[in-house]
PDB file of C-alpha atoms in Angstrom:
ATOM      1  CA  MET A   1    -116.028 -52.908  19.919  1.00  0.00           C
ATOM      2  CA  ALA A   2    -118.445 -55.849  20.241  1.00  0.00           C
ATOM      3  CA  ASP A   3    -121.597 -53.792  19.654  1.00  0.00           C
ATOM      4  CA  GLN A   4    -120.329 -51.637  16.797  1.00  0.00           C
ATOM      5  CA  TRP A   5    -123.125 -53.022  14.617  1.00  0.00           C
ATOM      6  CA  LEU A   6    -125.662 -51.453  17.008  1.00  0.00           C
ATOM      7  CA  GLN A   7    -123.981 -48.059  16.698  1.00  0.00           C
ATOM      8  CA  GLN A   8    -124.442 -48.099  12.933  1.00  0.00           C
ATOM      9  CA  ILE A   9    -128.214 -47.929  13.344  1.00  0.00           C
ATOM     10  CA  LYS A  10    -129.895 -44.518  13.215  1.00  0.00           C
ATOM     11  CA  TRP A  11    -132.063 -44.629  16.324  1.00  0.00           C
ATOM     12  CA  THR A  12    -134.933 -42.158  16.823  1.00  0.00           C
ATOM     13  CA  GLU A  13    -134.702 -39.469  19.495  1.00  0.00           C
ATOM     14  CA  ASP A  14    -136.452 -41.974  21.784  1.00  0.00           C
ATOM     15  CA  GLY A  15    -133.711 -44.528  21.125  1.00  0.00           C
ATOM     16  CA  LEU A  16    -135.907 -46.742  18.961  1.00  0.00           C
ATOM     17  CA  VAL A  17    -135.903 -48.133  15.441  1.00  0.00           C
ATOM     18  CA  PRO A  18    -138.897 -49.514  13.493  1.00  0.00           C
ATOM     19  CA  ALA A  19    -138.720 -53.255  12.899  1.00  0.00           C
ATOM     20  CA  ILE A  20    -140.747 -55.064  10.268  1.00  0.00           C
ATOM     21  CA  ALA A  21    -141.342 -58.786  10.776  1.00  0.00           C
ATOM     22  CA  GLN A  22    -141.611 -60.787   7.565  1.00  0.00           C
ATOM     23  CA  ASP A  23    -142.318 -64.485   7.055  1.00  0.00           C
ATOM     24  CA  TYR A  24    -138.957 -65.857   5.964  1.00  0.00           C
ATOM     25  CA  ARG A  25    -140.563 -68.413   3.638  1.00  0.00           C
ATOM     26  CA  THR A  26    -143.328 -66.448   1.893  1.00  0.00           C
ATOM     27  CA  GLY A  27    -142.197 -62.830   2.221  1.00  0.00           C
ATOM     28  CA  GLN A  28    -145.560 -61.867   3.805  1.00  0.00           C
ATOM     29  CA  VAL A  29    -145.214 -58.801   6.025  1.00  0.00           C
ATOM     30  CA  LEU A  30    -146.492 -59.908   9.426  1.00  0.00           C
ATOM     31  CA  MET A  31    -146.239 -56.834  11.624  1.00  0.00           C
ATOM     32  CA  MET A  32    -144.287 -53.743  12.562  1.00  0.00           C
ATOM     33  CA  ALA A  33    -142.986 -53.012  16.042  1.00  0.00           C
ATOM     34  CA  TRP A  34    -140.234 -50.998  17.703  1.00  0.00           C
ATOM     35  CA  MET A  35    -136.857 -52.089  19.012  1.00  0.00           C
ATOM     36  CA  ASN A  36    -134.317 -50.448  21.261  1.00  0.00           C
ATOM     37  CA  PRO A  37    -130.647 -51.492  21.444  1.00  0.00           C
ATOM     38  CA  GLU A  38    -131.322 -53.966  24.259  1.00  0.00           C
ATOM     39  CA  SER A  39    -134.230 -55.662  22.480  1.00  0.00           C
ATOM     40  CA  LEU A  40    -132.201 -55.932  19.272  1.00  0.00           C
ATOM     41  CA  ARG A  41    -129.208 -57.372  21.121  1.00  0.00           C
ATOM     42  CA  LEU A  42    -131.488 -59.914  22.826  1.00  0.00           C
ATOM     43  CA  THR A  43    -133.149 -60.778  19.500  1.00  0.00           C
ATOM     44  CA  VAL A  44    -129.770 -61.688  18.064  1.00  0.00           C
ATOM     45  CA  GLN A  45    -128.654 -63.560  21.205  1.00  0.00           C
ATOM     46  CA  GLU A  46    -131.884 -65.523  21.645  1.00  0.00           C
ATOM     47  CA  GLN A  47    -132.662 -65.935  17.922  1.00  0.00           C
ATOM     48  CA  ARG A  48    -136.268 -64.888  18.581  1.00  0.00           C
ATOM     49  CA  ALA A  49    -138.002 -61.533  18.205  1.00  0.00           C
ATOM     50  CA  VAL A  50    -137.791 -59.264  21.236  1.00  0.00           C
ATOM     51  CA  TYR A  51    -139.393 -55.855  20.815  1.00  0.00           C
ATOM     52  CA  TRP A  52    -139.786 -52.709  22.903  1.00  0.00           C
ATOM     53  CA  SER A  53    -143.365 -52.011  23.947  1.00  0.00           C
ATOM     54  CA  ARG A  54    -143.940 -48.258  23.824  1.00  0.00           C
ATOM     55  CA  SER A  55    -147.258 -48.559  25.651  1.00  0.00           C
ATOM     56  CA  ARG A  56    -145.931 -50.737  28.475  1.00  0.00           C
ATOM     57  CA  HIS A  57    -142.411 -49.236  28.486  1.00  0.00           C
ATOM     58  CA  LYS A  58    -140.739 -52.623  28.680  1.00  0.00           C
ATOM     59  CA  LEU A  59    -139.206 -55.404  26.645  1.00  0.00           C
ATOM     60  CA  TRP A  60    -141.710 -57.647  24.906  1.00  0.00           C
ATOM     61  CA  ARG A  61    -140.705 -61.108  23.801  1.00  0.00           C
ATOM     62  CA  LYS A  62    -143.091 -61.882  20.960  1.00  0.00           C
ATOM     63  CA  GLY A  63    -145.183 -64.833  22.051  1.00  0.00           C
ATOM     64  CA  GLU A  64    -144.495 -64.529  25.780  1.00  0.00           C
ATOM     65  CA  GLU A  65    -148.248 -64.532  26.495  1.00  0.00           C
ATOM     66  CA  SER A  66    -149.716 -66.030  23.328  1.00  0.00           C
ATOM     67  CA  GLY A  67    -147.095 -68.674  22.604  1.00  0.00           C
ATOM     68  CA  HIS A  68    -146.800 -67.284  19.060  1.00  0.00           C
ATOM     69  CA  VAL A  69    -143.031 -66.839  19.092  1.00  0.00           C
ATOM     70  CA  GLN A  70    -141.140 -65.416  16.127  1.00  0.00           C
ATOM     71  CA  VAL A  71    -137.994 -67.454  15.482  1.00  0.00           C
ATOM     72  CA  LEU A  72    -135.312 -65.333  13.811  1.00  0.00           C
ATOM     73  CA  HIS A  73    -133.963 -66.576  10.468  1.00  0.00           C
ATOM     74  CA  GLY A  74    -132.430 -63.361   9.144  1.00  0.00           C
ATOM     75  CA  LEU A  75    -131.880 -59.737  10.061  1.00  0.00           C
ATOM     76  CA  ARG A  76    -131.442 -56.872   7.621  1.00  0.00           C
ATOM     77  CA  LEU A  77    -130.926 -53.123   7.866  1.00  0.00           C
ATOM     78  CA  ASP A  78    -132.242 -50.768   5.176  1.00  0.00           C
ATOM     79  CA  CYS A  79    -130.131 -48.425   3.053  1.00  0.00           C
ATOM     80  CA  ASP A  80    -130.640 -45.463   5.409  1.00  0.00           C
ATOM     81  CA  ASN A  81    -129.765 -47.536   8.487  1.00  0.00           C
ATOM     82  CA  ASP A  82    -133.077 -46.608  10.121  1.00  0.00           C
ATOM     83  CA  VAL A  83    -135.424 -49.582   9.571  1.00  0.00           C
ATOM     84  CA  LEU A  84    -134.896 -53.241  10.447  1.00  0.00           C
ATOM     85  CA  LEU A  85    -136.328 -56.248   8.639  1.00  0.00           C
ATOM     86  CA  LEU A  86    -136.640 -59.403  10.698  1.00  0.00           C
ATOM     87  CA  GLN A  87    -137.099 -62.539   8.640  1.00  0.00           C
ATOM     88  CA  VAL A  88    -138.922 -64.865  10.999  1.00  0.00           C
ATOM     89  CA  GLU A  89    -140.770 -68.119  11.355  1.00  0.00           C
ATOM     90  CA  GLN A  90    -144.103 -67.295  12.966  1.00  0.00           C
ATOM     91  CA  MET A  91    -144.953 -70.089  15.364  1.00  0.00           C
ATOM     92  CA  GLY A  92    -148.658 -70.883  15.661  1.00  0.00           C
ATOM     93  CA  GLY A  93    -149.538 -69.021  12.463  1.00  0.00           C
ATOM     94  CA  VAL A  94    -150.757 -65.912  14.319  1.00  0.00           C
ATOM     95  CA  ALA A  95    -148.749 -62.673  14.457  1.00  0.00           C
ATOM     96  CA  CYS A  96    -151.494 -60.170  15.294  1.00  0.00           C
ATOM     97  CA  HIS A  97    -153.153 -59.611  18.666  1.00  0.00           C
ATOM     98  CA  THR A  98    -156.485 -59.701  16.799  1.00  0.00           C
ATOM     99  CA  GLY A  99    -155.902 -63.404  16.095  1.00  0.00           C
ATOM    100  CA  ARG A 100    -154.983 -62.928  12.447  1.00  0.00           C
ATOM    101  CA  ALA A 101    -151.965 -64.280  10.586  1.00  0.00           C
ATOM    102  CA  HIS A 102    -150.603 -60.745  10.163  1.00  0.00           C
ATOM    103  CA  CYS A 103    -151.400 -57.209  11.276  1.00  0.00           C
ATOM    104  CA  PHE A 104    -152.031 -55.749   7.814  1.00  0.00           C
ATOM    105  CA  PHE A 105    -155.527 -57.170   7.396  1.00  0.00           C
ATOM    106  CA  GLN A 106    -157.337 -53.894   6.623  1.00  0.00           C
ATOM    107  CA  GLU A 107    -157.626 -52.726   3.026  1.00  0.00           C
ATOM    108  CA  LEU A 108    -158.908 -49.396   1.741  1.00  0.00           C
ATOM    109  CA  LYS A 109    -162.059 -50.142  -0.265  1.00  0.00           C
ATOM    110  CA  GLY A 110    -164.607 -47.554  -1.315  1.00  0.00           C
ATOM    111  CA  GLY A 111    -163.042 -44.923   0.928  1.00  0.00           C
ATOM    112  CA  GLN A 112    -163.236 -47.121   4.045  1.00  0.00           C
ATOM    113  CA  TRP A 113    -160.871 -49.495   5.797  1.00  0.00           C
ATOM    114  CA  ARG A 114    -162.263 -53.009   5.683  1.00  0.00           C
ATOM    115  CA  ALA A 115    -160.965 -56.193   7.294  1.00  0.00           C
ATOM    116  CA  VAL A 116    -160.200 -58.518   4.393  1.00  0.00           C
ATOM    117  CA  ASP A 117    -158.362 -61.332   6.166  1.00  0.00           C
ATOM    118  CA  PRO A 118    -159.987 -63.766   8.585  1.00  0.00           C
ATOM    119  CA  VAL A 119    -159.381 -64.258  12.275  1.00  0.00           C
ATOM    120  CA  VAL A 120    -157.377 -67.479  12.573  1.00  0.00           C
ATOM    121  CA  LYS A 121    -157.722 -67.840  16.315  1.00  0.00           C
ATOM    122  CA  ASP A 122    -160.052 -66.112  18.775  1.00  0.00           C
ATOM    123  CA  PRO A 123    -157.972 -63.531  20.686  1.00  0.00           C
ATOM    124  CA  GLY A 124    -159.901 -64.441  23.853  1.00  0.00           C
ATOM    125  CA  THR A 125    -158.467 -67.941  23.723  1.00  0.00           C
ATOM    126  CA  ILE A 126    -154.968 -66.636  22.977  1.00  0.00           C
ATOM    127  CA  TYR A 127    -154.718 -64.166  25.837  1.00  0.00           C
ATOM    128  CA  GLY A 128    -157.317 -65.565  28.237  1.00  0.00           C
ATOM    129  CA  LYS A 129    -159.471 -62.429  28.022  1.00  0.00           C
ATOM    130  CA  SER A 130    -163.122 -62.332  27.100  1.00  0.00           C
TER     131      SER A 130
END
């Protein structure tokens, strides 16, 4: 069967699997999102990251609004078959909706979460919102 590789994935009860996006050159973890079988199939077909938006209940092509597309360079499945690793080229240098290079910009310091990485681009200019 053509999609046997999809059947090997252990999907959640909601039909999703966590997907970690990693810069294929540096190894920096950029973000985590969710994928369903259709978004994963499209990711492979289009060679760009397509996720499932749980809040909007629809497919989300990374960069469709911001222009910050993630070009797929590699795809891996973990040892338990329940987490994906997308090795991507992050176009525009911004992966996070906050305008940062990656989503993991908060670090626990002194018992509080503190933003330790700068905003690269004002989110208002990315998404046209004030």
